[in-house]
Amino acid sequence: DGGITQSPKYLFRKEGQNVTLSCEQNLNHDAMYWYRQDPGQGLRLIYYSQIVNDFQKGDIAEGYSVSREKKESFPLTVTSAQKNPTAFYLCASSIRRTGTYNEQFFGPGTRLTVL
Amino acid sequence: AQSVTQLDSQVPVFEEAPVELRCNYSSSVSVYLFWYVQYPNQGLQLLLKYLSGSTLVKGINGFEAEFNKSQTSFHLRKPSVHISDTAEYFCAVSESVTGGGNKLTFGTGTQLKVEL
């Protein structure tokens, strides 16, 4: 089955620790995205990548880092610099065509809780 | 910059009643508009999208939405809801980014609660 997997589903972290969230897709999509979801705030874009070895900051990149070494993988690291990391994190991917819309497909999400 | 406003944070409705979830957008360019549904602790599923053409868009699960350019609205409707429609609904607008990708800007979401 083609799709996007995120692991783990639930993640607990002690304050001051870095943690990495996994996102893998087998849809052969070029573009991948990370969103953060907080109650009452909708989804906000953290980082996105349109091609291997390239990525851009979204609206709330501070305290996060990403890498894109492989087409199918786009891990997100939540660093200790992120002041309020407890949230639901969603990964998405899409094909990449210029001049038109490219539908984003979402993974099941990872809920991160900082203790 | 584009923005999306969902006017209602919660909408309670009885089963088999009609429902409308409101969405207004702000954009200076042509837009692509979307409605997504999210069930508890799950990812987002696309309900429907407006890219161009007919302003009345039909989606999955009996939902439809109407694009109104003059009112900058994209309200979601269903003539008769079911208990299983209880979920959070997000309106979103897309803008192109350099290199061919798309950036989605989401509204804050509307929690639809269907009651017996």
Short mmCIF file of C-alpha atoms in Angstrom, two decimals:
data_model
loop_
_atom_site.label_atom_id
_atom_site.label_comp_id
_atom_site.label_asym_id
_atom_site.label_seq_id
_atom_site.Cartn_x
_atom_site.Cartn_y
_atom_site.Cartn_z
CA ASP A 1 0.00 0.00 0.00
CA GLY A 2 1.27 3.44 -0.89
CA GLY A 3 1.19 6.07 1.80
CA ILE A 4 2.90 8.11 4.48
CA THR A 5 4.01 6.65 7.78
CA GLN A 6 4.95 8.60 10.88
CA SER A 7 6.55 7.10 13.92
CA PRO A 8 6.13 6.92 16.76
CA LYS A 9 2.43 7.66 17.25
CA TYR A 10 3.04 8.97 20.77
CA LEU A 11 6.30 10.42 22.03
CA PHE A 12 7.28 11.69 25.44
CA ARG A 13 10.30 13.86 26.03
CA LYS A 14 11.91 15.42 29.02
CA GLU A 15 12.41 19.15 28.95
CA GLY A 16 15.77 20.09 27.44
CA GLN A 17 16.10 17.02 25.22
CA ASN A 18 16.14 16.94 21.44
CA VAL A 19 13.81 14.45 19.78
CA THR A 20 13.43 13.33 16.15
CA LEU A 21 10.11 12.51 14.51
CA SER A 22 10.14 10.16 11.56
CA CYS A 23 8.24 10.63 8.28
CA GLU A 24 8.50 8.18 5.39
CA GLN A 25 6.55 8.06 2.12
CA ASN A 26 6.46 5.51 -0.67
CA LEU A 27 4.41 7.63 -3.06
CA ASN A 28 7.45 8.77 -5.02
CA HIS A 29 6.60 12.37 -4.16
CA ASP A 30 9.22 15.08 -4.54
CA ALA A 31 7.77 17.52 -1.99
CA MET A 32 7.37 16.91 1.72
CA TYR A 33 6.03 19.11 4.52
CA TRP A 34 5.88 19.30 8.32
CA TYR A 35 2.96 20.94 10.13
CA ARG A 36 2.32 21.56 13.79
CA GLN A 37 -1.23 21.41 15.16
CA ASP A 38 -2.34 23.03 18.42
CA PRO A 39 -5.91 23.14 19.74
CA GLY A 40 -7.76 26.13 18.34
CA GLN A 41 -4.89 27.18 16.06
CA GLY A 42 -5.24 24.90 13.08
CA LEU A 43 -2.13 23.66 11.31
CA ARG A 44 0.98 25.75 10.84
CA LEU A 45 3.82 25.02 8.44
CA ILE A 46 7.20 24.32 10.06
CA TYR A 47 9.44 23.31 7.13
CA TYR A 48 9.02 22.02 3.61
CA SER A 49 11.27 20.38 1.07
CA GLN A 50 10.72 20.23 -2.67
CA ILE A 51 13.71 18.11 -3.59
CA VAL A 52 16.40 16.03 -1.99
CA ASN A 53 19.07 18.02 -0.11
CA ASP A 54 16.98 21.20 -0.16
CA PHE A 55 14.43 22.60 2.31
CA GLN A 56 12.87 25.91 3.28
CA LYS A 57 11.56 27.39 6.51
CA GLY A 58 7.84 27.69 6.95
CA ASP A 59 5.97 30.03 9.25
CA ILE A 60 7.19 28.63 12.58
CA ALA A 61 10.64 27.11 11.99
CA GLU A 62 12.33 28.40 15.14
CA GLY A 63 13.41 25.54 17.43
CA TYR A 64 13.10 22.91 14.70
CA SER A 65 15.49 21.37 12.18
CA VAL A 66 15.06 19.00 9.24
CA SER A 67 17.08 17.02 6.73
CA ARG A 68 16.24 15.54 3.34
CA GLU A 69 18.95 13.06 2.44
CA LYS A 70 16.56 10.65 0.71
CA LYS A 71 13.48 11.30 -1.40
CA GLU A 72 11.26 9.12 0.77
CA SER A 73 12.33 10.47 4.16
CA PHE A 74 11.95 13.87 5.86
CA PRO A 75 12.74 13.65 9.61
CA LEU A 76 11.94 16.55 11.92
CA THR A 77 14.06 17.29 14.99
CA VAL A 78 12.45 19.23 17.81
CA THR A 79 15.33 20.88 19.63
CA SER A 80 15.58 22.10 23.20
CA ALA A 81 15.31 25.63 21.78
CA GLN A 82 11.63 25.08 20.97
CA LYS A 83 9.86 26.78 23.88
CA ASN A 84 6.55 24.95 23.72
CA PRO A 85 7.00 21.69 21.82
CA THR A 86 3.96 19.79 23.10
CA ALA A 87 1.72 19.43 20.03
CA PHE A 88 0.45 17.11 17.31
CA TYR A 89 2.86 16.94 14.35
CA LEU A 90 1.70 16.07 10.86
CA CYS A 91 3.82 15.20 7.85
CA ALA A 92 2.56 15.52 4.28
CA SER A 93 3.85 14.94 0.77
CA SER A 94 2.90 15.89 -2.77
CA ILE A 95 4.11 15.73 -6.33
CA ARG A 96 5.69 18.90 -7.64
CA ARG A 97 4.32 20.49 -10.77
CA THR A 98 4.68 24.14 -11.60
CA GLY A 99 1.69 26.32 -12.39
CA THR A 100 -0.98 24.21 -10.73
CA TYR A 101 -2.03 22.76 -7.44
CA ASN A 102 -0.39 19.61 -6.10
CA GLU A 103 -2.56 17.74 -3.58
CA GLN A 104 -0.92 17.10 -0.24
CA PHE A 105 -1.39 13.70 1.37
CA PHE A 106 -1.08 13.53 5.14
CA GLY A 107 0.39 10.98 7.50
CA PRO A 108 -1.38 9.84 10.70
CA GLY A 109 0.62 12.21 12.94
CA THR A 110 2.83 12.02 16.02
CA ARG A 111 1.69 13.42 19.35
CA LEU A 112 4.64 14.84 21.26
CA THR A 113 4.35 15.55 24.96
CA VAL A 114 7.08 17.28 26.94
CA LEU A 115 7.14 16.22 30.57
CA ALA B 1 -0.13 36.80 2.47
CA GLN B 2 -3.14 34.56 2.29
CA SER B 3 -5.31 33.85 5.30
CA VAL B 4 -8.35 31.76 6.17
CA THR B 5 -11.02 32.48 8.76
CA GLN B 6 -13.35 29.85 10.10
CA LEU B 7 -16.03 31.73 11.93
CA ASP B 8 -17.28 28.96 14.21
CA SER B 9 -15.01 26.96 16.50
CA GLN B 10 -17.80 24.50 17.37
CA VAL B 11 -21.03 23.58 15.64
CA PRO B 12 -23.48 21.26 17.41
CA VAL B 13 -26.21 19.73 15.27
CA PHE B 14 -28.74 16.93 15.57
CA GLU B 15 -28.46 13.86 13.39
CA GLU B 16 -30.26 14.15 10.02
CA ALA B 17 -30.27 17.96 10.25
CA PRO B 18 -28.50 20.13 7.67
CA VAL B 19 -25.24 21.84 8.53
CA GLU B 20 -23.11 24.67 7.15
CA LEU B 21 -19.52 25.30 8.21
CA ARG B 22 -18.33 28.75 7.27
CA CYS B 23 -15.00 29.72 5.74
CA ASN B 24 -13.76 33.06 4.45
CA TYR B 25 -10.40 33.62 2.79
CA SER B 26 -8.18 36.52 1.99
CA SER B 27 -6.01 36.46 -1.10
CA SER B 28 -4.81 38.89 -3.71
CA VAL B 29 -4.41 36.24 -6.37
CA SER B 30 -6.37 33.35 -7.80
CA VAL B 31 -6.87 30.70 -5.16
CA TYR B 32 -7.22 27.03 -4.73
CA LEU B 33 -9.49 26.18 -1.79
CA PHE B 34 -9.94 23.00 0.22
CA TRP B 35 -11.85 21.39 3.02
CA TYR B 36 -10.19 18.67 5.09
CA VAL B 37 -11.65 16.44 7.80
CA GLN B 38 -9.77 15.13 10.82
CA TYR B 39 -11.00 12.36 13.11
CA PRO B 40 -9.52 12.22 16.63
CA ASN B 41 -5.77 11.53 16.70
CA GLN B 42 -5.61 10.98 12.96
CA GLY B 43 -4.21 12.79 9.96
CA LEU B 44 -6.18 14.94 7.55
CA GLN B 45 -8.36 13.61 4.76
CA LEU B 46 -9.32 15.72 1.79
CA LEU B 47 -13.10 16.26 1.56
CA LEU B 48 -13.20 18.43 -1.53
CA LYS B 49 -11.32 21.07 -3.47
CA TYR B 50 -11.98 24.06 -5.69
CA LEU B 51 -9.39 24.66 -8.37
CA SER B 52 -11.41 26.30 -11.14
CA GLY B 53 -14.65 25.94 -13.09
CA SER B 54 -18.01 25.29 -11.45
CA THR B 55 -18.40 27.13 -8.17
CA LEU B 56 -20.35 24.26 -6.61
CA VAL B 57 -17.98 21.51 -5.64
CA LYS B 58 -19.05 18.06 -4.50
CA GLY B 59 -16.88 15.95 -2.26
CA ILE B 60 -16.87 12.72 -0.37
CA ASN B 61 -19.38 11.63 2.29
CA GLY B 62 -22.14 13.80 0.82
CA PHE B 63 -20.45 17.14 1.49
CA GLU B 64 -20.42 20.04 -0.94
CA ALA B 65 -19.05 23.57 -0.92
CA GLU B 66 -19.72 26.72 -2.89
CA PHE B 67 -17.00 29.11 -3.98
CA ASN B 68 -18.19 32.72 -3.84
CA LYS B 69 -15.57 35.09 -5.19
CA SER B 70 -17.46 38.29 -4.41
CA GLN B 71 -17.89 37.32 -0.77
CA THR B 72 -14.51 35.53 -0.60
CA SER B 73 -16.23 32.55 0.96
CA PHE B 74 -16.08 28.78 0.61
CA HIS B 75 -18.74 27.41 2.96
CA LEU B 76 -19.12 23.66 3.48
CA ARG B 77 -22.60 22.11 3.57
CA LYS B 78 -24.29 18.78 4.08
CA PRO B 79 -28.07 18.38 3.79
CA SER B 80 -28.32 15.61 6.41
CA VAL B 81 -25.57 14.76 8.86
CA HIS B 82 -24.79 11.45 10.48
CA ILE B 83 -23.19 10.63 13.82
CA SER B 84 -20.08 9.51 11.93
CA ASP B 85 -19.59 13.08 10.64
CA THR B 86 -18.49 14.15 14.11
CA ALA B 87 -14.95 15.42 13.52
CA GLU B 88 -12.91 18.57 13.07
CA TYR B 89 -13.08 20.31 9.73
CA PHE B 90 -10.40 22.58 8.31
CA CYS B 91 -10.63 25.05 5.47
CA ALA B 92 -7.38 25.78 3.64
CA VAL B 93 -6.04 27.92 0.82
CA SER B 94 -3.06 27.05 -1.34
CA GLU B 95 -0.40 29.26 -2.79
CA SER B 96 2.42 28.30 -5.08
CA VAL B 97 6.00 28.49 -3.91
CA THR B 98 9.14 28.86 -5.95
CA GLY B 99 10.16 25.56 -7.44
CA GLY B 100 6.72 24.08 -8.07
CA GLY B 101 5.42 23.13 -4.65
CA ASN B 102 2.37 24.44 -2.81
CA LYS B 103 2.01 25.93 0.63
CA LEU B 104 -1.26 25.37 2.49
CA THR B 105 -2.60 27.95 4.93
CA PHE B 106 -5.23 26.54 7.26
CA GLY B 107 -8.07 28.01 9.22
CA THR B 108 -8.33 27.32 12.94
CA GLY B 109 -10.83 24.52 12.45
CA THR B 110 -14.50 23.86 13.26
CA GLN B 111 -15.47 21.02 15.56
CA LEU B 112 -18.69 19.46 14.27
CA LYS B 113 -20.54 17.52 16.93
CA VAL B 114 -23.51 15.49 15.76
CA GLU B 115 -25.96 14.54 18.48
CA LEU B 116 -28.76 11.99 18.52
#
